[in-house]
Short mmCIF file of C-alpha atoms and ligand atoms in Angstrom, two decimals:
data_model
loop_
_atom_site.label_atom_id
_atom_site.label_comp_id
_atom_site.label_asym_id
_atom_site.label_seq_id
_atom_site.Cartn_x
_atom_site.Cartn_y
_atom_site.Cartn_z
CA MET A 2 69.57 84.53 109.64
CA ARG A 3 70.03 86.98 106.69
CA ILE A 4 73.97 86.54 105.82
CA ALA A 5 75.58 89.12 103.45
CA ILE A 6 79.21 88.18 102.62
CA ALA A 7 80.99 91.60 100.82
CA GLY A 8 83.56 89.92 97.66
CA GLY A 9 82.56 88.06 95.10
CA GLY A 10 86.23 86.52 95.43
CA LEU A 11 87.72 82.89 95.93
CA GLY A 12 86.52 83.04 100.07
CA GLY A 13 83.45 84.01 99.85
CA LEU A 14 82.48 82.65 96.86
CA THR A 15 83.21 78.55 98.61
CA LEU A 16 80.98 80.23 102.28
CA ALA A 17 78.40 81.04 100.34
CA ARG A 18 78.31 77.83 98.89
CA VAL A 19 79.35 75.94 102.07
CA LEU A 20 76.13 77.75 103.59
CA HIS A 21 74.20 76.88 100.80
CA ARG A 22 74.35 73.70 101.17
CA HIS A 23 73.60 73.59 104.72
CA GLY A 24 69.98 75.15 103.54
CA ILE A 25 71.17 78.18 104.83
CA GLU A 26 71.00 82.26 102.23
CA ALA A 27 73.17 84.04 101.74
CA VAL A 28 73.96 87.04 99.74
CA VAL A 29 76.71 87.68 98.05
CA TYR A 30 77.87 91.58 97.32
CA GLU A 31 80.18 92.08 94.36
CA ARG A 32 82.02 95.10 93.15
CA GLU A 33 82.69 93.80 89.71
CA PRO A 34 79.31 94.35 87.18
CA SER A 35 79.78 90.78 86.00
CA ARG A 36 81.75 87.23 85.96
CA SER A 37 83.69 88.29 82.77
CA ALA A 38 83.93 91.43 83.83
CA ARG A 39 87.25 90.95 84.96
CA SER A 40 90.24 88.47 83.94
CA GLN A 41 90.95 86.50 87.07
CA GLY A 42 95.30 85.80 86.71
CA GLY A 43 97.15 83.10 86.55
CA THR A 44 96.47 79.98 88.56
CA LEU A 45 96.44 77.91 91.83
CA ASP A 46 98.16 74.77 93.37
CA LEU A 47 95.54 73.21 95.95
CA HIS A 48 96.74 71.79 98.61
CA PRO A 49 94.35 69.06 99.89
CA GLU A 50 94.86 70.44 103.94
CA SER A 51 93.16 73.59 102.83
CA GLY A 52 92.43 75.04 99.62
CA GLN A 53 91.26 71.01 98.50
CA ARG A 54 89.42 70.36 101.64
CA ALA A 55 87.53 73.15 101.67
CA LEU A 56 85.99 72.07 97.97
CA ALA A 57 84.90 68.83 99.55
CA GLU A 58 82.90 71.08 102.06
CA ALA A 59 81.36 71.87 99.47
CA GLY A 60 80.91 68.70 97.89
CA LEU A 61 82.48 70.29 95.00
CA THR A 62 86.08 67.38 94.46
CA GLY A 63 84.10 65.97 91.35
CA GLY A 64 83.93 69.36 89.48
CA PHE A 65 87.57 70.60 90.46
CA ARG A 66 88.75 67.19 89.06
CA SER A 67 87.46 68.19 85.94
CA ARG A 68 88.77 71.22 85.49
CA ALA A 69 92.01 70.84 87.04
CA ARG A 70 95.08 71.13 85.98
CA PRO A 71 97.76 68.20 87.56
CA GLU A 72 100.51 68.39 85.14
CA GLY A 73 101.08 71.73 86.21
CA GLU A 74 102.18 71.04 89.07
CA GLU A 75 105.39 70.69 87.43
CA HIS A 76 107.70 73.23 88.30
CA ARG A 77 112.32 73.98 87.86
CA ILE A 78 114.29 76.24 89.25
CA VAL A 79 117.07 78.15 87.48
CA ASP A 80 119.42 80.07 88.06
CA PRO A 81 120.43 83.34 85.98
CA ALA A 82 122.58 81.68 83.32
CA GLY A 83 120.07 79.35 82.73
CA ARG A 84 121.22 76.05 84.61
CA THR A 85 118.68 74.09 86.38
CA LEU A 86 119.20 73.78 90.23
CA VAL A 87 115.42 71.99 90.85
CA HIS A 88 113.10 70.20 88.68
CA HIS A 89 110.12 68.13 90.70
CA THR A 90 108.38 66.28 88.02
CA PRO A 91 104.74 65.11 89.36
CA GLN A 92 103.31 61.59 88.55
CA PRO A 93 100.77 61.59 85.25
CA GLY A 94 97.43 61.99 86.70
CA SER A 95 98.12 62.61 90.08
CA PHE A 96 96.12 64.72 92.23
CA ALA A 97 98.02 63.28 95.65
CA GLY A 98 99.47 66.74 95.72
CA ARG A 99 98.82 70.05 95.13
CA PRO A 100 97.17 70.02 91.19
CA GLU A 101 97.29 73.56 89.72
CA ILE A 102 93.75 74.91 88.30
CA ASP A 103 93.35 77.67 86.84
CA ARG A 104 91.42 80.60 88.94
CA SER A 105 88.35 81.22 85.56
CA ALA A 106 87.87 77.80 85.91
CA LEU A 107 88.10 77.39 89.73
CA ARG A 108 86.15 80.74 89.74
CA ASP A 109 83.19 79.20 87.62
CA LEU A 110 82.67 76.10 89.98
CA LEU A 111 81.51 78.32 92.42
CA LEU A 112 79.33 80.65 90.87
CA ASP A 113 77.90 77.83 88.61
CA SER A 114 77.04 75.74 91.89
CA LEU A 115 75.37 78.68 93.29
CA PRO A 116 71.53 79.75 92.68
CA GLY A 117 71.38 82.76 89.91
CA ASP A 118 70.46 85.36 92.17
CA ALA A 119 73.36 84.68 94.98
CA VAL A 120 75.67 87.18 93.61
CA ALA A 121 73.93 90.82 93.15
CA TRP A 122 76.74 92.30 91.14
CA ARG A 123 77.56 96.01 90.69
CA HIS A 124 77.67 96.00 93.95
CA ARG A 125 80.52 97.75 95.70
CA LEU A 126 79.84 98.27 99.68
CA VAL A 127 81.01 101.58 100.56
CA ALA A 128 80.02 101.54 104.23
CA ALA A 129 78.21 99.17 107.24
CA THR A 130 76.74 100.14 109.80
CA PRO A 131 75.56 98.52 113.23
CA ARG A 132 71.31 98.54 113.99
CA PRO A 133 69.92 99.85 117.05
CA GLY A 134 68.47 96.52 116.99
CA GLY A 135 71.60 94.05 115.71
CA GLY A 136 73.01 93.89 112.66
CA TRP A 137 74.20 95.89 110.07
CA GLU A 138 72.47 98.25 107.69
CA LEU A 139 74.95 98.17 104.28
CA THR A 140 75.24 101.21 101.65
CA PHE A 141 76.48 100.81 97.81
CA ASP A 142 78.85 102.64 95.62
CA GLY A 143 75.42 105.18 94.24
CA GLY A 144 73.38 105.11 97.73
CA HIS A 145 71.78 102.20 97.75
CA THR A 146 71.33 100.56 101.04
CA SER A 147 70.01 97.08 102.74
CA ASP A 148 70.30 95.02 105.16
CA CYS A 149 72.17 91.67 107.75
CA ASP A 150 71.28 90.56 110.56
CA VAL A 151 75.56 88.81 110.31
CA LEU A 152 78.05 90.42 108.08
CA VAL A 153 80.64 88.50 106.70
CA GLY A 154 83.94 90.96 105.33
CA ALA A 155 85.09 88.70 102.35
CA ASP A 156 86.19 91.76 100.16
CA GLY A 157 89.79 90.99 99.92
CA ALA A 158 93.18 92.91 100.25
CA ARG A 159 92.00 96.31 100.56
CA SER A 160 88.83 95.33 102.84
CA VAL A 161 85.87 97.61 103.37
CA VAL A 162 84.23 95.41 106.47
CA ARG A 163 88.18 94.74 107.97
CA SER A 164 88.23 98.87 109.30
CA LEU A 165 85.62 97.92 111.47
CA LEU A 166 87.34 95.58 113.96
CA THR A 167 90.89 96.13 113.70
CA ASP A 168 92.58 99.22 112.69
CA ALA A 169 95.67 96.69 111.75
CA ALA A 170 97.42 98.81 108.74
CA THR A 171 99.40 96.88 105.65
CA SER A 172 102.87 97.86 104.74
CA TYR A 173 104.29 97.66 101.11
CA VAL A 174 106.52 94.11 101.14
CA ALA A 175 107.70 93.67 97.71
CA THR A 176 106.45 95.36 93.99
CA PHE A 177 104.71 92.63 91.01
CA ALA A 178 104.80 93.12 87.06
CA GLU A 179 102.79 90.99 85.11
CA LEU A 180 102.09 90.65 81.89
CA THR A 181 101.20 88.09 79.50
CA ILE A 182 102.59 85.51 76.35
CA SER A 183 99.09 85.28 74.47
CA ASP A 184 99.13 81.51 71.57
CA VAL A 185 102.20 81.07 72.87
CA ASP A 186 102.78 77.30 71.60
CA ARG A 187 102.15 78.49 67.76
CA ARG A 188 103.68 82.22 68.12
CA HIS A 189 106.62 81.36 70.97
CA PRO A 190 107.28 77.74 71.08
CA ASP A 191 110.47 78.09 72.53
CA VAL A 192 109.22 80.06 75.69
CA ALA A 193 106.64 77.52 75.58
CA GLU A 194 108.99 74.69 75.67
CA LEU A 195 111.32 76.75 78.69
CA VAL A 196 107.99 76.81 80.70
CA GLY A 197 106.59 73.71 80.17
CA PRO A 198 102.94 72.47 81.41
CA GLY A 199 103.63 74.03 84.85
CA ASN A 200 105.68 76.74 86.71
CA LEU A 201 109.40 78.16 86.10
CA TRP A 202 111.21 80.40 88.52
CA CYS A 203 114.24 82.01 87.67
CA VAL A 204 115.68 83.00 90.82
CA GLY A 205 118.69 86.07 90.94
CA VAL A 206 120.13 88.33 93.68
CA ASN A 207 116.88 89.56 95.56
CA GLN A 208 114.77 89.64 92.12
CA ILE A 209 112.31 86.88 90.10
CA LEU A 210 111.34 86.32 87.43
CA ALA A 211 109.08 83.51 86.75
CA ALA A 212 106.36 82.20 83.88
CA GLN A 213 102.93 80.14 84.85
CA ARG A 214 101.32 78.15 81.94
CA ILE A 215 97.44 78.77 81.34
CA GLY A 216 95.17 75.97 80.39
CA ASP A 217 94.04 79.38 77.66
CA GLY A 218 97.48 78.10 75.75
CA SER A 219 99.25 81.42 77.52
CA VAL A 220 101.59 82.30 79.94
CA ARG A 221 102.45 84.63 82.04
CA VAL A 222 104.71 85.99 83.08
CA GLY A 223 105.52 87.81 86.71
CA ILE A 224 108.56 89.46 87.59
CA SER A 225 108.86 90.30 92.10
CA LEU A 226 111.29 93.17 93.08
CA ARG A 227 111.80 94.40 96.95
CA ALA A 228 109.32 96.65 97.86
CA GLU A 229 112.69 99.14 98.49
CA ASP A 230 114.08 98.96 95.31
CA ARG A 231 112.16 100.53 93.21
CA PRO A 232 110.05 102.86 92.42
CA LEU A 233 106.35 100.89 90.79
CA ASP A 234 106.30 103.84 88.29
CA THR A 235 109.20 102.37 86.33
CA PHE A 236 108.17 98.87 85.75
CA ARG A 237 105.38 100.18 82.82
CA SER A 238 106.71 98.78 79.63
CA LYS A 239 108.59 96.07 78.50
CA GLY A 240 112.70 97.31 78.30
CA ALA A 241 111.69 99.13 81.92
CA LEU A 242 111.80 95.73 82.69
CA LEU A 243 114.81 94.36 80.59
CA ASP A 244 116.62 96.86 82.26
CA LEU A 245 116.12 94.46 85.52
CA PHE A 246 117.51 91.97 83.71
CA GLY A 247 121.08 92.88 81.79
CA GLY A 248 123.16 90.01 82.33
CA TRP A 249 120.51 87.11 82.78
CA ASP A 250 120.57 84.08 79.61
CA ARG A 251 118.53 85.18 76.57
CA SER A 252 116.20 82.69 76.85
CA LEU A 253 115.32 83.66 80.53
CA THR A 254 114.95 87.33 79.16
CA ALA A 255 113.17 86.20 76.14
CA LEU A 256 110.04 85.33 78.53
CA ILE A 257 109.80 89.39 78.51
CA GLU A 258 110.28 90.18 75.19
CA ALA A 259 107.61 88.19 73.76
CA GLY A 260 105.29 89.60 75.78
CA ASP A 261 101.98 91.06 74.96
CA ASP A 262 102.81 94.91 75.00
CA THR A 263 101.21 95.23 78.66
CA VAL A 264 102.62 95.56 81.10
CA THR A 265 100.88 95.40 84.81
CA PRO A 266 102.79 96.78 87.96
CA ARG A 267 101.27 96.49 91.17
CA ARG A 268 102.16 97.25 94.64
CA ILE A 269 102.31 93.46 96.76
CA GLU A 270 101.14 94.16 101.02
CA ALA A 271 100.93 92.50 103.97
CA MET A 272 99.12 92.77 106.91
CA PRO A 273 101.38 92.55 110.49
CA VAL A 274 102.03 88.92 111.33
CA GLY A 275 100.13 87.90 114.11
CA ALA A 276 97.47 90.61 114.03
CA ARG A 277 94.01 89.96 115.48
CA TRP A 278 91.37 91.63 116.64
CA SER A 279 87.96 91.52 119.40
CA GLY A 280 85.17 89.77 118.31
CA ARG A 281 82.24 92.49 117.60
CA PRO A 282 78.40 90.81 117.26
CA GLY A 283 77.12 90.06 114.11
CA ILE A 284 80.21 91.07 111.85
CA THR A 285 83.67 88.78 111.13
CA LEU A 286 86.46 88.37 107.77
CA ILE A 287 88.24 86.05 105.83
CA GLY A 288 90.22 85.77 103.99
CA ASP A 289 92.54 88.21 102.81
CA ALA A 290 90.18 90.74 104.75
CA ALA A 291 92.01 89.03 107.96
CA HIS A 292 94.98 87.59 107.37
CA LEU A 293 96.51 89.38 104.03
CA MET A 294 100.20 87.86 103.06
CA PRO A 295 102.71 88.10 101.02
CA PRO A 296 102.06 85.87 97.84
CA VAL A 297 103.95 82.37 98.52
CA GLY A 298 100.91 79.80 97.86
CA GLU A 299 98.55 80.49 101.17
CA GLY A 300 96.55 82.93 100.62
CA ALA A 301 93.14 81.52 98.55
CA ASN A 302 94.22 78.08 99.62
CA GLN A 303 93.45 79.72 103.13
CA ALA A 304 90.60 81.82 102.35
CA MET A 305 89.04 79.09 101.19
CA LEU A 306 89.63 77.33 104.16
CA ASP A 307 88.03 79.74 106.61
CA ALA A 308 84.96 80.14 104.19
CA ALA A 309 84.57 75.87 104.95
CA GLU A 310 84.77 76.93 108.48
CA LEU A 311 82.93 79.95 109.03
CA GLY A 312 79.91 78.08 107.00
CA ARG A 313 79.96 74.83 109.24
CA ALA A 314 80.48 77.02 112.21
CA LEU A 315 76.99 78.80 111.45
CA ALA A 316 75.41 75.76 110.07
CA ALA A 317 76.53 74.04 113.21
CA ASP A 318 75.02 77.11 115.91
CA ALA A 319 72.72 78.79 113.94
CA ALA A 320 70.92 79.69 116.40
CA ASP A 321 73.84 81.37 118.59
CA PRO A 322 75.85 82.96 115.53
CA ASP A 323 77.68 84.69 117.55
CA ALA A 324 79.27 81.91 119.33
CA ALA A 325 79.72 80.51 115.91
CA ILE A 326 81.16 83.30 114.76
CA ARG A 327 83.60 83.63 118.16
CA ALA A 328 85.22 79.40 118.30
CA TYR A 329 85.49 80.28 114.32
CA GLU A 330 87.79 83.07 114.92
CA GLU A 331 90.19 81.30 117.61
CA ALA A 332 90.60 78.29 115.22
CA MET A 333 91.04 80.84 112.11
CA PHE A 334 93.82 82.83 114.41
CA ALA A 335 95.75 79.72 115.63
CA ARG A 336 96.02 78.30 112.66
CA ILE A 337 96.55 81.57 110.51
CA HIS A 338 99.50 82.67 112.76
CA PRO A 339 102.33 80.70 111.52
CA ILE A 340 101.40 80.94 108.37
CA ALA A 341 101.94 83.76 107.84
CA ASP A 342 105.03 83.73 109.26
CA MET A 343 106.45 81.15 107.26
CA SER A 344 104.73 83.42 104.88
CA ALA A 345 106.70 86.33 105.75
CA ARG A 346 110.23 84.48 105.99
CA ALA A 347 109.81 83.12 102.06
CA GLN A 348 109.03 86.40 101.05
CA ALA A 349 111.90 87.57 102.50
CA MET A 350 113.81 84.37 101.70
CA MET A 351 112.95 85.09 97.87
CA LEU A 352 113.49 88.43 97.63
CA SER A 353 117.36 87.83 99.22
CA PRO A 354 121.00 88.30 97.68
CA THR A 355 120.96 84.65 98.74
CA ALA A 356 117.77 83.25 97.19
CA ALA A 357 118.77 81.07 94.51
CA ALA A 358 120.76 78.77 96.87
CA ASP A 359 118.21 78.98 100.60
CA VAL A 360 115.09 78.59 97.89
CA THR A 361 116.96 74.77 96.69
CA ARG A 362 117.38 74.15 99.50
CA PHE A 363 113.93 74.63 100.55
CA PHE A 364 113.08 72.56 97.78
CA SER A 365 115.04 69.40 97.78
CA ALA A 366 113.67 69.23 101.39
CA ARG A 367 109.89 69.53 101.13
CA PRO A 368 108.80 66.18 99.94
C1 FAD B 26 100.51 87.61 92.92
C2 FAD B 26 99.96 87.12 93.34
C3 FAD B 26 99.56 85.82 93.78
C4 FAD B 26 99.48 84.66 93.88
N1 FAD B 26 99.42 83.21 93.98
C5 FAD B 26 98.97 82.72 94.82
C6 FAD B 26 98.99 81.66 94.82
O1 FAD B 26 100.12 80.25 94.06
N2 FAD B 26 98.28 80.57 95.87
C7 FAD B 26 97.28 80.53 96.95
O2 FAD B 26 96.92 80.12 97.31
N3 FAD B 26 97.38 83.13 96.59
C8 FAD B 26 98.52 83.07 96.08
N4 FAD B 26 97.75 84.53 95.85
C9 FAD B 26 96.88 84.98 97.26
C10 FAD B 26 95.64 85.07 96.77
O3 FAD B 26 95.55 85.59 95.11
C11 FAD B 26 94.30 85.41 97.77
O4 FAD B 26 94.86 85.34 98.62
C12 FAD B 26 93.46 84.85 97.27
O5 FAD B 26 92.76 85.84 95.97
C13 FAD B 26 92.32 85.82 98.60
O6 FAD B 26 90.56 85.27 98.10
P1 FAD B 26 89.78 86.25 99.47
O7 FAD B 26 88.42 85.80 98.60
O8 FAD B 26 90.07 86.52 100.18
O9 FAD B 26 89.94 88.08 98.04
P2 FAD B 26 90.06 88.05 97.06
O10 FAD B 26 89.99 86.74 95.75
O11 FAD B 26 91.34 89.19 96.59
O12 FAD B 26 88.46 88.57 96.59
C14 FAD B 26 87.69 89.66 96.61
C15 FAD B 26 86.62 90.09 96.22
O13 FAD B 26 86.21 91.07 96.72
C16 FAD B 26 85.33 91.94 95.39
N5 FAD B 26 85.77 93.01 96.68
C17 FAD B 26 86.75 93.93 96.85
N6 FAD B 26 85.80 95.09 97.50
C18 FAD B 26 84.59 95.53 97.84
C19 FAD B 26 83.67 95.81 98.31
N7 FAD B 26 84.11 97.15 99.00
N8 FAD B 26 82.58 95.80 97.81
C20 FAD B 26 82.36 94.21 97.15
N9 FAD B 26 83.23 93.92 97.15
C21 FAD B 26 84.93 93.47 96.81
C22 FAD B 26 86.60 91.91 94.46
O14 FAD B 26 86.49 92.11 93.66
C23 FAD B 26 86.65 90.49 95.07
O15 FAD B 26 86.14 90.18 94.17
C24 FAD B 26 97.99 85.01 95.47
C25 FAD B 26 97.82 86.61 95.03
C26 FAD B 26 99.49 87.69 94.51
C27 FAD B 26 98.94 89.16 93.96
#
């Protein structure tokens, strides 16, 4: 069984690792030229029942614990006047909750666990066509081709593989603009103290200003707005972002002022809740390719769990990969639909006129 995985993000790499542990070889085709070609972004909290479970399946719990930052689980929610609404401090050194890990550290952990030739870099999949005898012919940017018996689309939000299974379209659900404050302890100690070792969320009317401590000594600042509020192009400078937060406490707008100059705005998209497809031989999807959701803390966790469950199913039924794929897909749809529904509702709640009260109630109720 020759397995091709399109996309070397957290889902694709976790799948390759789980298969490799079961003695099944898989090639990951990744469009980026190398592991360091692009910054991987901020940090993730890995949930015990999904992201951490997948890492256990991958035999990487020890590696995760040595790279994670359990203190990063600390979070504080404040209102636009800077008043604290919720402050959660984890038990020092405890891995019982949802410890944070930098995305780059997690991706390196997965890459280092694979044989050197498991990832074919600079391979952007542009098309996959069924072969007459079964399996798929893959065409990459530049014209070179390859083939496989089973194709797994782990190619993220704008998946190319998705269209071979479903015509479900994504919709624009929010705007997100990001800034980095590098070397924060030395250059902006007040900001460092405000953010603390974990996450800070400043919740206003229809908008959120958030900040997150990263293990490399920087802070990432993210601004979330409703999709319908303003065109994406209006968020390309710090001045334009500051205009959105007139009247907010200056200790909070300092998060924007302290940012290094580049502002990266992007569209946040989601697939319809309940999206599914009828199975097709030799092909399936995991992660954002399968179920792109608003970013409220589940996407990477579920992508990794998809990978662990698909890898286990393929290993258990290597003689009949289509039966393994069917079993994986049914279980995945049943697991994901309530999570996608919750994510859509959480996203709407966080960007609403009553967000401060709703978010406070939500976090106060959480154990
Ligand atoms: C602002 C923001 C904050 C988030 N915060 C969290 C969080 O706190 N917790 C959480 O669990 N999730 C979070 N998420 C969601 C999470 O990032 C995604 O759900 C997760 O990365 C999905 O993993 P994936 O492997 O499916 O896709 P990706 O991580 O997107 O990986 C896809 C890979 O495929 C490659 N690729 C794409 N197209 C092709 C192609 N045609 N050929 C070859 N390679 C290709 C890409 O280069 C990439 O490496 C957040 C998302 C956003 C946008």
